[in-house]
């Protein structure tokens, strides 16, 4: 099987969908001619294959980028636009929060807005807080948006293809560190359904719910804990909205213990939502208080030791699991 | 600098039927808005209500320049635009009532009229929020080789938003078929233009993006129509976006919650002398194109239309609460 980074997997998904459907086009800052010339990046080579008519370099105008997606989707195209980094979403937030998310509802269900907004996210590059802040909880809070945060290259490819074919606005968040962590990606065409979590590791003692880059941390901690006789089940959400409650509840009812792990800062983070769902719907099965392992409530620091401390690691997760097992 | 001065109404031959249509259209808007104010006082309509009295010539003149396939994006002062675009007064009022037969199933209300059939993409309660979407609609038309124009209305307040500048730049850069129509009524809510804009000649801002721009007397329906037709023709011919500043005035308050402390009664009265309906009526009479009987018939017809619309809205039904979560997401998953 081919080994690809997540950026390459995204690239394949974009290429396949653009080949399949002439309505699909991409736009964003440097999606055609980029300052970064690396085959590991998501839009590498697409300009050459599809031309400037469908691979559109835009000005540094996030509101216009997101807005053109809304308008073009309303008029029958399938835009896939890129907001370079998750924190830059704030510059496009009116178009995403007030328009993309709400216009279908405001049309009384008569119009659809099939668009994808891709964003890079994640700490680990020393880029500092205005490039590294994970804001998935902000978009997850907006009814009308679907939110995907894949953890593996294979998932990214199948989910992005599904997102492009979906009738609703999808926010697709790619952790940049994963661009450089190759993994197996099937060669034959496939889709992964939106809204389906995956149990990435089966276990019986405790459920760790996580997504995106933190899956690697969860798997590492699970391996460590296995050596100590603690059997961890790892649920990879993959999609935050719509949330696959069934898989979460099935797992937590089985293990009776829950730890939620995400990189984003703690207060108002999506872990709170997961805990609330389990509290409301599986309380009777739970044997211990829940734990959250998250980034601290600070802007992501650039300093290497501080940034390393910011990003949750296996040591912190192992400690949290041991508190409740 | 491509900004041109205010265009004058041509005293050329005016087709009587067309003239009566324009007059009737403006009167339809005025009477609908009068009724909205009344229904608001009667608490049939809730929320924020923004009425278009005084500005009718802008919507009527500009929309007359479009085809049925062109797209329209408007603001929260959009009842008139929706009406002239072809959304029935009944569906508009039902929407304001919050009834499910309304054009947005009652989910939008006064500021969010939306109608896919007439390519009316809202009604938008975010100042400047329509502009980036208009850019996208026009991009889609251009990419699919459709000869359509997207007409985007916004107020002078929107010119202060970043979205205005991003959108004009991109539309010009990509030569997109957008007609930007600034309905300059001199006040951004309750703040006069002179307190919000360093450069008060708004057409100059468009010119700075190399977009041909014109200012027109927005109280003169014929002048608006002529300017809009010329601009739309150029846009449709592939020249890229055009910008039309319609200098107009709203006779009523910004919304129903507005004490109007920012302007004098004398100023309002002065502008009312230029009422687009009154002045056009006089023009037509003086040219022998309109009789008292014609006018009475128009008023009678419109009164009937509005009466029926109210009856329709009253008879419409509330959406059951069980349907509350419908249309947040598509029911059809993939295409």
XYZ file of C-alpha atoms in Angstrom:
660
model
C 0.000 0.000 0.000
C 1.196 3.536 -0.736
C 2.659 5.482 2.186
C 1.550 9.113 2.158
C 1.604 12.102 4.442
C -1.758 13.708 5.155
C -1.022 16.549 2.762
C -0.394 14.064 -0.037
C -3.555 12.174 0.852
C -5.532 15.418 0.738
C -3.886 16.129 -2.592
C -5.058 12.801 -3.990
C -8.568 13.425 -2.740
C -8.675 16.857 -4.362
C -7.248 15.499 -7.601
C -9.667 12.574 -7.775
C -12.704 14.721 -7.018
C -11.658 17.388 -9.522
C -11.230 14.698 -12.158
C -14.590 13.186 -11.293
C -16.683 16.350 -11.067
C -16.070 19.454 -13.155
C -17.994 21.549 -10.610
C -15.228 21.096 -8.044
C -12.642 23.856 -7.885
C -10.172 25.090 -5.307
C -9.294 28.613 -4.218
C -7.137 30.138 -1.532
C -3.899 31.890 -0.754
C -1.145 30.176 -2.696
C -3.111 27.066 -3.634
C -1.686 27.368 -7.126
C 1.717 28.960 -6.877
C 2.821 28.666 -3.274
C 5.777 30.059 -1.381
C 6.273 26.492 -0.154
C 7.398 24.151 -2.876
C 6.951 20.720 -1.365
C 5.212 17.628 -2.735
C 4.059 16.973 0.822
C 1.611 19.900 0.701
C -2.067 19.473 -0.139
C -2.354 21.527 -3.302
C 1.025 20.713 -4.866
C 0.827 20.133 -8.617
C -2.891 20.825 -8.987
C -2.402 24.066 -10.893
C -0.401 22.242 -13.547
C -3.040 19.569 -13.929
C -6.215 21.656 -13.780
C -5.104 25.151 -14.735
C -5.875 28.540 -13.206
C -9.578 28.251 -14.054
C -10.044 25.647 -11.334
C -7.042 26.287 -9.098
C -7.441 29.869 -8.041
C -4.834 31.825 -6.165
C -6.602 34.554 -4.233
C -5.537 37.746 -2.522
C -4.970 37.578 1.238
C -8.711 38.094 1.739
C -10.158 35.435 4.000
C -13.673 36.885 4.045
C -13.740 36.981 0.264
C -12.355 33.444 0.038
C -15.024 32.001 2.314
C -17.692 34.231 0.795
C -16.918 33.210 -2.756
C -17.345 29.623 -1.652
C -20.810 30.391 -0.288
C -21.877 32.208 -3.432
C -20.367 29.705 -5.840
C -21.980 26.830 -3.959
C -25.348 28.559 -4.132
C -24.895 28.887 -7.885
C -24.156 25.225 -8.523
C -20.430 24.708 -8.052
C -18.572 22.706 -5.411
C -15.888 24.964 -4.034
C -13.098 23.668 -1.827
C -11.390 26.714 -0.406
C -8.450 26.994 1.910
C -8.046 29.259 4.900
C -4.321 28.813 5.463
C -4.378 28.390 9.225
C -7.128 27.744 11.713
C -6.649 31.072 13.565
C -7.138 32.964 10.276
C -10.662 31.586 10.354
C -11.509 34.602 12.497
C -11.030 36.838 9.435
C -13.547 34.735 7.530
C -15.814 34.003 10.454
C -18.699 36.203 9.299
C -18.915 34.270 6.060
C -18.564 30.913 7.823
C -20.652 31.482 10.941
C -23.300 33.878 9.661
C -23.610 32.775 6.066
C -22.306 29.295 5.232
C -23.827 27.838 8.378
C -27.156 29.638 8.262
C -28.212 30.205 4.677
C -29.667 26.780 4.084
C -31.889 27.231 7.108
C -32.772 30.751 5.989
C -33.680 29.449 2.554
C -36.297 27.291 4.209
C -34.378 24.263 3.003
C -34.737 25.221 -0.651
C -31.076 25.932 -1.343
C -27.955 23.956 -0.546
C -24.431 25.175 0.045
C -22.087 22.304 -0.768
C -18.708 23.733 0.106
C -15.576 22.691 1.959
C -13.315 25.018 3.879
C -9.946 23.441 4.593
C -7.693 24.815 7.306
C -4.317 23.818 8.656
C -4.026 23.635 12.404
C -1.926 22.504 15.276
C 1.054 23.358 17.429
C 4.496 21.824 17.031
C 6.152 24.059 14.446
C 7.146 26.821 16.802
C 5.031 29.156 14.743
C 3.440 30.802 17.775
C -0.127 31.312 18.770
C -1.553 33.104 15.735
C -0.825 30.107 13.530
C -1.232 27.244 15.984
C -4.495 27.758 17.840
C -6.968 24.909 17.368
C -10.456 26.381 17.148
C -12.544 23.331 16.322
C -14.844 23.991 19.270
C -15.754 27.393 17.798
C -16.982 25.934 14.528
C -18.515 22.879 16.197
C -20.707 25.351 18.091
C -22.321 26.599 14.851
C -25.313 24.522 13.756
C -25.249 24.165 9.991
C -21.550 23.342 9.757
C -20.035 19.884 9.704
C -16.619 19.590 11.277
C -14.008 17.008 10.350
C -10.573 16.568 11.928
C -8.878 13.470 10.546
C -6.076 11.705 12.343
C -4.558 9.562 9.595
C -3.747 10.129 5.914
C -6.156 7.380 4.876
C -8.996 8.900 6.873
C -8.183 12.346 5.518
C -8.483 11.152 1.951
C -11.751 9.290 2.356
C -13.317 11.968 4.508
C -12.325 14.848 2.236
C -13.814 13.066 -0.747
C -17.015 12.551 1.210
C -16.954 16.193 2.310
C -16.678 17.399 -1.281
C -19.677 15.265 -2.217
C -21.703 16.359 0.809
C -24.525 18.864 0.351
C -23.626 20.938 3.415
C -20.777 23.258 4.380
C -17.904 21.255 5.855
C -14.996 22.586 7.872
C -12.042 20.279 7.301
C -9.157 20.790 9.702
C -5.783 19.238 8.936
C -3.063 19.129 11.573
C 0.066 20.262 9.827
C 2.361 17.925 11.781
C 0.509 15.050 10.138
C 1.618 16.216 6.690
C 5.031 14.806 7.557
C 3.963 11.538 9.210
C 3.401 9.036 6.376
C 0.864 6.289 6.757
C -0.800 3.692 4.538
C -3.416 4.934 2.081
C -5.413 2.523 -0.107
C -4.787 2.903 -3.828
C -8.335 2.129 -4.926
C -11.059 4.812 -4.643
C -12.974 4.895 -1.337
C -15.084 7.196 0.790
C -15.325 7.402 4.557
C -18.735 8.470 5.809
C -18.981 11.761 7.655
C -20.194 11.370 11.231
C -18.662 7.982 11.914
C -16.063 7.580 14.644
C -13.686 4.647 14.534
C -12.410 2.490 17.328
C -8.724 2.585 16.521
C -7.800 0.240 19.364
C -10.103 -2.056 21.270
C -9.828 -2.286 25.036
C -11.870 -3.028 28.127
C -10.684 -0.821 31.015
C -10.979 2.780 29.866
C -12.148 4.721 26.811
C -9.966 7.478 25.409
C -11.882 9.690 22.985
C -9.665 11.810 20.774
C -9.163 13.174 17.243
C -6.605 14.582 14.851
C -2.939 14.546 15.861
C -3.766 13.408 19.404
C -4.637 9.950 18.096
C -0.899 9.223 17.948
C -0.517 10.254 21.577
C -3.453 8.083 22.578
C -2.044 5.034 20.771
C 1.377 5.559 22.339
C -0.105 5.868 25.832
C -2.308 2.828 25.239
C 0.749 0.754 24.310
C 2.532 1.892 27.463
C -0.488 1.192 29.648
C -0.929 -2.253 28.098
C 2.458 -3.186 29.487
C 1.117 -2.328 32.917
C -2.011 -4.398 32.360
C -4.408 -1.503 31.606
C -6.448 -2.153 28.494
C -7.299 1.117 26.724
C -9.942 1.538 24.022
C -9.169 4.419 21.689
C -12.082 6.083 19.896
C -11.040 8.376 17.074
C -13.916 10.778 16.439
C -12.737 11.806 12.954
C -15.919 13.911 12.666
C -16.890 16.268 15.484
C -20.157 17.376 13.878
C -22.312 15.407 13.411
C -21.050 13.613 16.499
C -21.100 9.814 16.515
C -22.611 9.479 19.967
C -23.389 5.829 19.421
C -19.764 4.759 19.158
C -18.777 6.884 22.155
C -21.605 5.542 24.294
C -21.065 1.959 23.230
C -17.428 2.195 24.251
C -17.965 4.025 27.521
C -20.791 1.717 28.559
C -18.375 -1.153 28.011
C -15.345 0.286 29.821
C -17.140 2.474 32.389
C -14.320 5.015 32.264
C -13.707 8.063 30.041
C -10.749 10.264 29.265
C -11.060 12.853 26.500
C -7.856 14.030 24.886
C -7.461 17.073 22.648
C -4.741 19.534 21.820
C -6.936 22.634 21.962
C -7.010 24.670 25.155
C -9.204 23.429 27.933
C -11.968 25.884 28.780
C -14.875 25.561 26.389
C -13.017 22.819 24.522
C -14.871 20.011 22.771
C -13.931 17.556 25.532
C -16.594 19.188 27.658
C -19.209 18.229 25.072
C -18.086 14.600 25.009
C -18.147 14.416 28.806
C -21.620 15.953 28.873
C -22.971 13.444 26.349
C -21.617 10.495 28.349
C -22.845 12.019 31.600
C -26.338 12.462 30.232
C -26.663 9.167 28.429
C -24.366 6.613 30.062
C -23.999 7.804 33.646
C -25.375 4.546 35.002
C -22.554 2.593 33.386
C -19.728 4.813 34.573
C -17.394 3.604 37.322
C -15.208 6.669 37.799
C -15.128 10.441 37.271
C -14.187 11.594 33.782
C -10.861 13.182 32.918
C -9.871 15.717 30.276
C -6.335 15.912 28.949
C -6.006 19.089 26.947
C -3.754 21.989 26.112
C -3.585 24.534 28.929
C -5.571 27.785 28.836
C -2.793 29.844 27.299
C -1.934 31.024 23.794
C 0.333 28.441 22.161
C 3.884 29.508 22.968
C 6.659 29.542 20.355
C 9.471 28.580 22.750
C 10.381 24.911 22.103
C 10.165 23.684 25.700
C 6.995 25.654 26.382
C 5.341 24.477 23.168
C 6.289 20.879 24.018
C 4.653 21.361 27.393
C 1.551 22.847 25.742
C 0.885 19.847 23.520
C -0.576 16.957 25.525
C 1.686 13.915 25.466
C 1.543 10.252 26.412
C 2.937 10.918 29.898
C 0.031 13.234 30.726
C -2.503 10.849 29.264
C -1.055 7.855 31.133
C -1.243 9.825 34.379
C -4.857 10.796 33.759
C -5.834 7.201 32.981
C -4.165 5.943 36.121
C -6.122 8.426 38.225
C -9.356 6.698 37.338
C -8.441 3.067 36.716
C -10.377 58.330 -12.329
C -13.395 56.782 -13.965
C -15.965 58.272 -11.658
C -18.539 60.160 -13.626
C -20.848 62.825 -12.378
C -24.513 62.328 -11.705
C -26.375 61.419 -14.828
C -29.399 63.367 -15.874
C -32.734 61.869 -16.773
C -33.142 61.889 -20.496
C -36.303 63.606 -21.643
C -36.458 61.126 -24.484
C -39.606 59.320 -25.499
C -41.009 57.288 -22.648
C -43.177 54.297 -23.261
C -46.447 54.797 -21.374
C -46.912 51.200 -20.290
C -43.349 51.015 -19.079
C -43.703 54.291 -17.204
C -46.858 53.106 -15.504
C -45.130 49.864 -14.589
C -42.303 51.765 -12.890
C -44.739 53.978 -11.020
C -46.891 51.042 -10.005
C -43.816 49.157 -8.770
C -42.750 52.028 -6.552
C -46.266 52.384 -5.188
C -46.413 48.639 -4.482
C -43.288 48.931 -2.353
C -44.552 52.025 -0.527
C -47.903 50.485 0.303
C -46.328 47.211 1.388
C -44.016 49.101 3.730
C -46.921 51.172 5.079
C -48.710 47.946 5.845
C -45.608 46.478 7.492
C -45.403 49.471 9.820
C -49.052 49.021 10.717
C -48.638 45.288 11.308
C -45.575 45.940 13.419
C -47.540 48.296 15.630
C -50.204 45.618 15.863
C -47.419 43.223 16.931
C -48.107 40.887 14.030
C -44.519 41.439 12.903
C -41.748 41.158 15.483
C -38.024 41.776 15.600
C -36.292 44.550 13.730
C -38.122 46.116 10.831
C -36.403 48.354 8.276
C -38.582 50.181 5.797
C -37.628 51.445 2.356
C -39.841 54.528 2.006
C -38.077 57.114 -0.110
C -35.645 54.686 -1.714
C -38.090 52.897 -4.027
C -36.609 54.290 -7.224
C -33.360 52.453 -6.538
C -34.757 48.921 -6.328
C -37.283 49.499 -9.107
C -34.825 51.162 -11.485
C -31.992 48.716 -10.927
C -34.051 45.511 -10.977
C -35.599 46.631 -14.244
C -32.161 46.268 -15.809
C -31.877 42.558 -14.924
C -33.087 39.351 -16.523
C -34.926 36.605 -14.651
C -31.734 34.515 -14.585
C -29.612 37.189 -12.967
C -28.924 36.886 -9.245
C -29.866 39.457 -6.625
C -28.276 39.934 -3.218
C -29.829 42.541 -0.953
C -29.684 43.958 2.559
C -31.962 43.891 5.584
C -34.018 46.693 3.986
C -35.069 44.328 1.231
C -38.842 43.863 1.216
C -39.161 46.012 -1.891
C -36.385 44.228 -3.751
C -37.971 40.850 -3.077
C -41.378 42.133 -4.135
C -40.186 43.595 -7.423
C -38.032 40.562 -8.062
C -41.202 38.496 -8.067
C -41.689 37.173 -4.547
C -45.369 37.686 -3.802
C -46.439 40.188 -1.173
C -48.247 37.329 0.538
C -45.087 35.232 0.863
C -43.168 38.262 2.093
C -45.726 39.105 4.753
C -46.090 35.465 5.746
C -42.312 35.388 6.243
C -42.470 38.446 8.470
C -45.280 36.852 10.444
C -43.044 33.790 10.837
C -45.440 31.468 9.032
C -44.242 28.376 7.181
C -45.702 29.549 3.871
C -43.303 32.487 4.005
C -40.499 32.578 1.445
C -38.020 31.316 4.072
C -40.566 29.143 5.886
C -40.791 31.737 8.618
C -37.268 30.999 9.743
C -35.775 34.234 8.515
C -38.167 37.055 9.227
C -38.067 40.588 7.880
C -34.312 40.761 7.307
C -33.881 37.338 5.729
C -36.220 37.041 2.794
C -34.770 34.359 0.503
C -36.207 32.890 -2.673
C -34.326 30.439 -4.838
C -36.862 30.538 -7.670
C -36.255 34.216 -8.392
C -32.512 33.937 -7.656
C -33.039 36.224 -4.709
C -30.176 35.266 -2.381
C -31.314 37.296 0.604
C -31.994 39.529 2.666
C -28.873 39.800 4.810
C -28.661 41.208 8.303
C -24.894 41.565 8.284
C -23.751 44.934 6.968
C -21.538 44.130 3.984
C -22.250 40.409 4.281
C -23.769 40.128 0.830
C -20.745 41.319 -1.082
C -18.449 38.283 -0.816
C -21.390 36.031 -1.656
C -22.180 38.095 -4.734
C -18.573 37.592 -5.795
C -19.051 33.830 -5.491
C -22.339 33.820 -7.390
C -20.716 35.771 -10.196
C -17.663 33.520 -10.159
C -19.898 30.492 -10.617
C -21.666 32.128 -13.556
C -18.380 33.033 -15.160
C -16.867 29.577 -14.622
C -19.934 27.942 -16.128
C -20.089 30.374 -19.069
C -23.537 31.616 -18.157
C -24.300 35.159 -19.325
C -25.747 36.196 -15.960
C -25.055 39.236 -13.850
C -25.134 39.278 -10.054
C -26.620 42.463 -8.660
C -25.522 43.245 -5.125
C -27.276 45.953 -3.114
C -25.698 47.391 0.022
C -25.837 50.632 1.959
C -23.314 53.368 2.561
C -22.567 51.765 5.927
C -21.199 48.656 4.204
C -18.470 50.702 2.579
C -16.776 50.827 5.998
C -16.586 47.033 6.218
C -13.553 44.996 5.244
C -15.759 42.650 3.254
C -16.594 45.545 0.906
C -12.958 46.090 0.043
C -12.044 42.427 -0.270
C -15.016 41.842 -2.541
C -14.469 44.805 -4.837
C -10.821 43.950 -5.224
C -11.464 40.314 -6.036
C -14.366 41.038 -8.399
C -12.208 43.500 -10.290
C -9.126 41.283 -10.253
C -11.055 38.341 -11.702
C -13.321 40.495 -13.921
C -16.465 38.990 -12.429
C -19.954 39.942 -13.627
C -21.163 41.853 -10.570
C -23.088 45.084 -10.432
C -22.390 46.643 -7.048
C -25.239 48.974 -6.124
C -24.611 51.266 -3.200
C -27.859 52.599 -1.795
C -26.378 55.691 -0.231
C -29.069 57.104 2.047
C -26.523 59.239 3.893
C -26.752 57.475 7.229
C -25.162 54.282 8.481
C -27.916 53.507 10.976
C -27.863 56.834 12.827
C -24.400 58.048 11.882
C -24.050 60.496 9.042
C -21.721 59.690 6.196
C -19.460 62.580 7.135
C -18.807 60.896 10.476
C -18.070 57.487 8.962
C -16.131 58.075 5.753
C -12.892 59.918 5.185
C -13.753 59.972 1.485
C -17.426 60.753 1.105
C -17.549 60.305 -2.649
C -18.204 56.586 -2.481
C -17.909 55.986 -6.199
C -14.249 56.955 -5.888
C -13.635 53.943 -3.681
C -14.779 51.623 -6.454
C -12.678 53.543 -8.942
C -9.666 52.829 -6.742
C -10.192 49.147 -7.535
C -10.354 50.024 -11.224
C -14.080 49.381 -11.264
C -16.000 51.772 -13.505
C -18.305 53.678 -11.215
C -21.121 56.143 -11.539
C -23.201 58.133 -9.136
C -26.832 58.623 -9.969
C -29.796 60.469 -8.489
C -31.442 57.674 -6.555
C -34.681 59.630 -6.252
C -35.201 59.515 -10.020
C -36.372 56.127 -11.226
C -35.629 56.850 -14.867
C -32.108 57.992 -14.091
C -31.496 54.881 -11.993
C -32.916 52.622 -14.655
C -30.848 54.208 -17.416
C -27.637 54.037 -15.400
C -28.320 50.482 -14.295
C -29.080 49.322 -17.823
C -25.891 50.821 -19.131
C -23.864 49.269 -16.303
C -25.513 45.853 -16.591
C -24.950 45.830 -20.322
C -21.249 46.483 -19.796
C -20.998 43.848 -17.088
C -22.809 41.309 -19.227
C -20.503 42.085 -22.117
C -17.633 40.813 -20.002
C -16.130 44.101 -18.863
C -16.001 42.978 -15.248
C -17.811 44.578 -12.325
C -19.421 47.996 -12.294
C -20.352 50.162 -9.351
C -23.431 52.304 -9.142
C -23.919 54.725 -6.276
C -27.578 55.669 -5.934
C -27.896 58.828 -3.883
C -31.105 58.473 -1.997
C -32.774 59.052 1.365
C -34.939 57.060 3.691
C -37.998 58.901 4.894
C -38.643 56.677 7.878
C -36.449 55.824 10.824
C -33.602 53.316 10.437
C -35.744 50.673 12.079
C -38.801 50.777 14.253
C -36.532 51.443 17.243
C -35.027 54.775 16.300
C -35.728 58.161 17.841
C -34.041 59.884 14.860
C -31.934 62.177 16.997
C -29.294 62.379 14.281
C -31.251 64.416 11.760
C -33.752 67.252 11.769
C -37.360 67.100 10.752
C -36.618 69.927 8.338
C -34.016 67.794 6.564
C -36.478 64.935 6.204
C -39.166 67.292 4.911
C -36.744 68.757 2.413
C -35.985 65.293 1.026
C -39.651 64.353 0.971
C -40.136 67.072 -1.612
C -38.049 64.805 -3.836
C -40.160 61.725 -3.136
C -39.503 59.408 -6.081
C -43.167 58.499 -6.391
C -44.439 62.091 -6.209
C -41.922 63.478 -8.625
C -42.383 60.674 -11.127
C -46.147 61.075 -10.891
C -45.774 64.758 -11.722
C -43.400 63.999 -14.581
C -45.821 61.556 -16.112
C -48.789 63.886 -15.679
C -46.933 66.783 -17.228
C -46.063 64.621 -20.208
C -49.635 63.521 -20.540
C -48.816 59.891 -19.781
C -50.815 59.582 -16.582
C -54.368 60.554 -15.756
C -56.024 60.755 -12.358
C -58.008 57.696 -13.357
C -54.779 55.781 -14.083
C -53.409 56.713 -10.696
C -56.594 55.763 -8.921
C -56.573 52.416 -10.664
C -52.979 51.754 -9.631
C -53.740 52.665 -6.037
C -56.855 50.533 -6.049
C -55.052 47.523 -7.538
C -52.178 47.809 -5.102
C -54.537 48.205 -2.174
C -56.226 44.973 -3.281
C -52.868 43.213 -3.616
C -51.807 44.226 -0.126
C -55.175 43.369 1.363
C -54.974 39.901 -0.160
C -51.404 39.524 1.041
C -52.395 40.307 4.619
C -55.295 37.887 4.396
C -52.900 35.257 3.036
C -50.371 35.824 5.824
C -53.110 35.730 8.451
C -54.409 32.437 7.057
C -50.949 30.858 6.870
C -49.873 28.354 9.462
C -47.153 27.971 12.053
C -44.564 25.325 11.428
C -44.916 22.537 13.993
C -42.186 22.531 16.608
C -41.382 18.940 15.587
C -39.915 20.413 12.387
C -37.571 22.666 14.336
C -34.356 20.956 13.337
C -35.205 20.506 9.675
C -33.067 22.287 7.083
C -30.091 22.871 9.319
C -28.464 20.124 7.288
C -29.453 18.539 4.004
C -31.645 15.520 4.091
C -29.930 14.281 0.951
C -26.424 13.250 1.920
C -24.351 12.890 -1.207
C -24.597 13.899 -4.817
